[in-house]
Every structure is written in structure tokens, then in C-alpha cells.
Amino acid sequence: MVSILNTKVEEVNYWGQTYREENQYSGSGIIIAENGSELLIATNHHVVSGANKLEVNFVDGSVVEAQVKGTDADMDLAVIAIPLDRLSDETKSAIVIAKMGDSEALKLGESVIAIGNALGYGQSVTTGCVSALNREVTMQDGSVGVFIQTDAAINPGNSGGALLNNKGEVVGINSSKIGGSYVEGMGYAISVSSVMDIINDLSENVNLFRARTVVAMNKTFGDIA
């Protein structure tokens, strides 16, 4: 797992005047492959969207700049890449490629582990269980996604991080949670088995665009960036 820092320039309005200011947002990523020249990392599209600069923090503390390889905004997926020659031998020896599991084999009540860069503090681990499978969720922009629901604590900065089964295999990509102080234990992850073909396409530098069906629901959901 890695932590991702997205630095972007945004327009803000103060007293009727528009200014541009630099802001930083934290997220997470999963090391998925090497292609001979690059290290490839999967994350959420909203973690890297609009970035002027992307930095990846590895488990050994090293920080390396990354570039977006491919994105699929509708599925909220992205792959970013780091040239292998930018990584020190120490960093290469400290990291491993994540093992992908079968999210279709998950059962209700099965234990899961969420790993991510919660609140930008660095890697942290939370545990819980599978609360629901194939849960349809309407996001703030009106789009609908189908997710694994878990009660493992997911906080801002966890987006793009891994949901693991009890074998340590990646079964989901943590993506969103219900907003609101009255809600506890409702986080959502993208099923890995349903999107591996998309991730592989993004790894080959293919940008994908899909139409999503919008279903109205009387609930408010918030992405975690």
C-alpha cells in the first residue's frame, strides 16, 4: 500500500473576488504490477483528479512523484505510474505487489481489513466485516455505483486503499462512505473482481468513458478524498 498526495490549484471566492490557490488532498493506492519500466498503482479517480502534482509516499518513508497512467471517471478508478529508475534499492526491497483475491467469493459477515492513509496521517489499519454485497449507492453527483459494504472504519484519506480478506488478498478498493454524523459503520469498496479488466486497460494507458444509470434515492452520500 502507498499514500498519495494530490496537489492541485483551485479557484476560490473571497468577498466577490476570485483567486487561485494551491490545495493538497490525501488518498491511498495499491501496488498492482511492474511492467518492466514502471511501478503501477491503482487508486480512485477522485484521488488523482485535477492534480498539478502527484506524490507517492512508500512504507519506507521515501516520496516519489508519479504520473497518471489512465483513468475511468465513471467507475472512479485510476492507475498511476512511477518509473522504476526513480525508486531506490531500499524502497524496491521494502515493497511488494499486492495479491488480488476473488471478491465474488465473499460472504456476509466475513472478516475484512481496510488499509489506507486515513486523514493523511500515513498508513493505518481498521477491521470489520462484510455488511452487504452488490449494494447500490447513489453518490452526491447522482451517479450510482455497486459496492461491497463494510463496517470497517473508512475515513477521509482511505480512498483508493485496499479492502483485504482474511488471506491478505485485495478484494476491494475503498471508495466512499455515507456522510453525516448520525451514521456509523457504513463504508463502501469497489469489487476488485468486477473491475480487473478495467484496471488492466488503464495500466495500458487506455482512458475509458462509460454512461452510468442514475437512480434517485432519498439519501446523501459523500466521497472520501
Coordinates of N, CA, C and O in Angstrom, one line a residue, residues 90-169:
E90 N 16.5 0.4 -1.7 CA 15.9 0.2 -0.4 C 14.3 0.2 -0.5 O 13.7 -0.6 0.1
T91 N 13.8 1.1 -1.3 CA 12.4 1.2 -1.5 C 11.9 -0.1 -2.2 O 10.9 -0.7 -1.8
K92 N 12.6 -0.5 -3.2 CA 12.2 -1.7 -4.0 C 12.2 -2.9 -3.1 O 11.3 -3.8 -3.3
S93 N 13.1 -3.0 -2.2 CA 13.1 -4.1 -1.3 C 12.1 -4.1 -0.2 O 11.7 -5.1 0.4
A94 N 11.5 -2.9 0.0 CA 10.5 -2.7 1.1 C 9.1 -2.9 0.6 O 8.2 -3.1 1.5
I95 N 8.9 -2.9 -0.7 CA 7.5 -3.0 -1.2 C 7.3 -4.4 -1.9 O 8.2 -5.1 -2.3
V96 N 6.0 -4.7 -2.0 CA 5.6 -5.9 -2.7 C 4.4 -5.6 -3.5 O 3.6 -4.7 -3.2
I97 N 4.2 -6.4 -4.5 CA 2.9 -6.3 -5.3 C 1.8 -7.0 -4.6 O 1.9 -8.1 -4.2
A98 N 0.7 -6.3 -4.5 CA -0.5 -6.9 -3.8 C -1.0 -8.1 -4.6 O -1.0 -8.1 -5.8
K99 N -1.5 -9.0 -3.8 CA -2.1 -10.2 -4.4 C -3.6 -10.0 -4.5 O -4.3 -9.6 -3.5
M100 N -4.2 -10.2 -5.7 CA -5.6 -9.9 -5.9 C -6.4 -11.2 -5.5 O -6.1 -12.3 -5.8
G101 N -7.5 -11.0 -4.8 CA -8.4 -12.1 -4.4 C -9.7 -12.1 -5.2 O -9.8 -11.4 -6.2
D102 N -10.6 -13.0 -4.8 CA -11.8 -13.2 -5.5 C -13.0 -12.5 -4.7 O -13.5 -13.1 -3.8
S103 N -13.4 -11.3 -5.1 CA -14.4 -10.7 -4.3 C -15.8 -11.3 -4.5 O -16.7 -11.1 -3.7
E104 N -15.9 -12.1 -5.6 CA -17.2 -12.8 -5.8 C -17.3 -14.0 -4.8 O -18.5 -14.4 -4.6
A105 N -16.3 -14.4 -4.1 CA -16.4 -15.4 -3.2 C -16.7 -14.9 -1.8 O -16.8 -15.7 -0.8
L106 N -16.8 -13.6 -1.6 CA -17.0 -13.0 -0.3 C -18.4 -13.5 0.3 O -19.4 -13.6 -0.5
K107 N -18.5 -13.6 1.6 CA -19.8 -14.0 2.2 C -20.1 -12.9 3.2 O -19.2 -12.3 3.8
L108 N -21.4 -12.7 3.5 CA -21.9 -11.8 4.5 C -21.3 -12.2 5.9 O -21.3 -13.4 6.2
G109 N -20.8 -11.2 6.6 CA -20.2 -11.5 7.9 C -18.8 -11.9 7.9 O -18.1 -12.0 9.0
E110 N -18.2 -12.1 6.7 CA -16.8 -12.4 6.6 C -15.9 -11.3 7.1 O -16.2 -10.1 6.8
S111 N -14.8 -11.6 7.7 CA -13.9 -10.5 8.2 C -13.2 -9.9 7.1 O -12.7 -10.6 6.2
V112 N -13.0 -8.6 7.2 CA -12.2 -7.8 6.2 C -11.3 -6.8 6.9 O -11.6 -6.4 8.1
I113 N -10.3 -6.3 6.2 CA -9.4 -5.3 6.8 C -9.2 -4.2 5.8 O -9.0 -4.4 4.6
A114 N -9.3 -3.0 6.2 CA -9.1 -1.8 5.4 C -7.8 -1.1 5.7 O -7.5 -0.9 6.9
I115 N -7.0 -0.9 4.7 CA -5.7 -0.2 4.9 C -5.7 1.0 4.0 O -6.0 1.0 2.8
G116 N -5.3 2.2 4.6 CA -5.3 3.4 3.9 C -4.6 4.5 4.7 O -4.3 4.4 5.8
N117 N -4.5 5.7 4.0 CA -3.9 6.9 4.5 C -4.9 7.7 5.2 O -5.2 8.9 4.8
A118 N -5.5 7.2 6.3 CA -6.6 7.9 7.0 C -6.2 9.3 7.5 O -5.2 9.4 8.2
L119 N -6.9 10.3 7.1 CA -6.7 11.7 7.5 C -5.3 12.2 7.1 O -4.9 13.3 7.6
G120 N -4.7 11.5 6.2 CA -3.3 11.9 5.7 C -2.2 11.7 6.7 O -1.1 12.2 6.6
Y121 N -2.5 10.9 7.8 CA -1.5 10.6 8.8 C -0.5 9.5 8.4 O 0.4 9.2 9.1
G122 N -0.8 8.8 7.3 CA 0.0 7.7 6.9 C -0.8 6.4 7.0 O -2.0 6.4 7.4
Q123 N -0.2 5.3 6.7 CA -0.9 4.1 6.7 C -1.5 3.7 8.1 O -0.9 3.7 9.1
S124 N -2.8 3.3 8.0 CA -3.4 2.8 9.2 C -4.4 1.6 8.8 O -4.7 1.5 7.7
V125 N -4.7 0.8 9.8 CA -5.5 -0.4 9.5 C -6.7 -0.4 10.4 O -6.6 -0.1 11.6
T126 N -7.8 -0.7 9.8 CA -9.1 -1.0 10.6 C -9.7 -2.3 10.1 O -9.4 -2.8 9.1
T127 N -10.5 -2.9 11.0 CA -11.1 -4.2 10.7 C -12.6 -4.1 10.9 O -13.2 -3.2 11.5
G128 N -13.2 -5.1 10.2 CA -14.7 -5.2 10.3 C -15.1 -6.4 9.6 O -14.4 -7.4 9.5
C129 N -16.4 -6.4 9.0 CA -16.9 -7.5 8.3 C -17.6 -7.0 7.1 O -17.9 -5.8 6.9
V130 N -17.9 -8.0 6.2 CA -18.7 -7.7 5.0 C -20.2 -7.5 5.5 O -20.8 -8.4 6.0
S131 N -20.7 -6.3 5.3 CA -22.1 -6.0 5.8 C -23.1 -6.3 4.7 O -24.2 -6.6 5.0
A132 N -22.7 -6.1 3.4 CA -23.6 -6.3 2.3 C -22.8 -6.5 1.0 O -21.7 -5.9 0.9
L133 N -23.3 -7.2 0.1 CA -22.7 -7.4 -1.2 C -23.6 -6.8 -2.3 O -24.8 -6.8 -2.2
N134 N -23.0 -6.3 -3.4 CA -23.7 -5.7 -4.5 C -24.7 -4.6 -4.1 O -25.8 -4.5 -4.5
R135 N -24.2 -3.8 -3.2 CA -25.0 -2.7 -2.6 C -25.0 -1.5 -3.6 O -24.0 -1.0 -3.9
E136 N -26.2 -1.1 -4.1 CA -26.3 0.1 -5.0 C -26.3 1.3 -4.1 O -27.1 1.4 -3.2
V137 N -25.4 2.3 -4.5 CA -25.3 3.5 -3.7 C -25.3 4.7 -4.7 O -24.6 4.7 -5.7
T138 N -26.2 5.7 -4.4 CA -26.2 6.9 -5.2 C -25.3 7.9 -4.6 O -25.5 8.3 -3.4
M139 N -24.4 8.4 -5.4 CA -23.4 9.4 -4.8 C -23.9 10.8 -4.9 O -25.0 11.0 -5.5
Q140 N -23.2 11.8 -4.5 CA -23.6 13.2 -4.4 C -23.9 13.7 -5.8 O -24.7 14.6 -6.0
D141 N -23.1 13.2 -6.8 CA -23.3 13.7 -8.2 C -24.5 13.0 -8.9 O -24.7 13.3 -10.1
G142 N -25.2 12.1 -8.2 CA -26.3 11.5 -8.8 C -26.0 10.2 -9.5 O -26.9 9.4 -9.9
S143 N -24.7 9.8 -9.6 CA -24.3 8.6 -10.3 C -24.5 7.4 -9.3 O -24.6 7.6 -8.0
V144 N -24.7 6.2 -9.8 CA -24.9 5.0 -9.0 C -23.8 4.1 -9.1 O -23.3 3.8 -10.3
G145 N -23.3 3.5 -8.0 CA -22.3 2.5 -8.1 C -22.7 1.3 -7.3 O -23.6 1.4 -6.5
V146 N -22.1 0.2 -7.6 CA -22.4 -1.1 -6.9 C -21.2 -1.5 -6.1 O -20.1 -1.6 -6.6
F147 N -21.3 -1.6 -4.8 CA -20.2 -1.7 -3.9 C -20.3 -2.9 -2.9 O -21.4 -3.5 -2.7
I148 N -19.2 -3.3 -2.3 CA -19.1 -4.1 -1.1 C -19.3 -3.1 0.0 O -18.6 -2.1 0.2
Q149 N -20.3 -3.4 0.9 CA -20.5 -2.6 2.1 C -19.8 -3.3 3.3 O -19.8 -4.5 3.5
T150 N -19.1 -2.4 4.0 CA -18.3 -2.9 5.2 C -18.5 -2.0 6.4 O -18.8 -0.8 6.2
D151 N -18.4 -2.5 7.6 CA -18.4 -1.7 8.8 C -17.0 -1.4 9.3 O -16.8 -0.8 10.4
A152 N -16.0 -1.8 8.5 CA -14.6 -1.3 8.9 C -14.5 0.2 8.7 O -15.0 0.7 7.8
A153 N -13.9 0.8 9.7 CA -13.9 2.3 9.7 C -13.1 2.8 8.5 O -12.0 2.4 8.2
I154 N -13.8 3.6 7.7 CA -13.2 4.3 6.5 C -13.3 5.8 6.6 O -14.4 6.3 6.9
N155 N -12.2 6.5 6.5 CA -12.2 7.9 6.8 C -11.5 8.6 5.6 O -10.9 8.0 4.8
P156 N -11.7 10.0 5.6 CA -11.0 10.7 4.6 C -9.5 10.4 4.5 O -8.8 10.3 5.5
G157 N -9.1 10.1 3.2 CA -7.7 9.7 3.0 C -7.6 8.2 2.7 O -6.6 7.7 2.2
N158 N -8.7 7.4 3.1 CA -8.7 6.0 2.8 C -9.0 5.7 1.4 O -8.8 4.5 0.9
S159 N -9.6 6.6 0.6 CA -10.0 6.4 -0.8 C -8.8 5.8 -1.6 O -7.7 6.4 -1.5
G160 N -9.0 4.8 -2.4 CA -8.0 4.2 -3.2 C -7.2 3.1 -2.4 O -6.4 2.4 -3.1
G161 N -7.5 2.9 -1.1 CA -6.8 1.9 -0.4 C -7.4 0.6 -0.5 O -8.5 0.4 -1.1
A162 N -6.8 -0.4 0.1 CA -7.3 -1.8 -0.1 C -8.2 -2.3 1.0 O -8.1 -2.0 2.2
L163 N -9.2 -3.1 0.5 CA -10.0 -3.9 1.4 C -9.5 -5.3 1.2 O -9.6 -5.8 0.1
L164 N -9.1 -5.9 2.3 CA -8.4 -7.3 2.2 C -9.3 -8.3 2.9 O -10.0 -8.0 3.9
N165 N -9.2 -9.5 2.4 CA -9.9 -10.7 3.0 C -8.9 -11.2 4.1 O -7.8 -10.7 4.3
N166 N -9.4 -12.3 4.8 CA -8.5 -12.8 5.9 C -7.3 -13.6 5.4 O -6.5 -14.1 6.2
K167 N -7.1 -13.7 4.0 CA -5.9 -14.2 3.5 C -4.9 -13.1 3.1 O -3.8 -13.4 2.6
G168 N -5.3 -11.9 3.3 CA -4.4 -10.8 2.9 C -4.5 -10.4 1.4 O -3.6 -9.7 0.9
E169 N -5.5 -10.9 0.8 CA -5.7 -10.6 -0.6 C -6.7 -9.4 -0.8 O -7.6 -9.2 -0.1

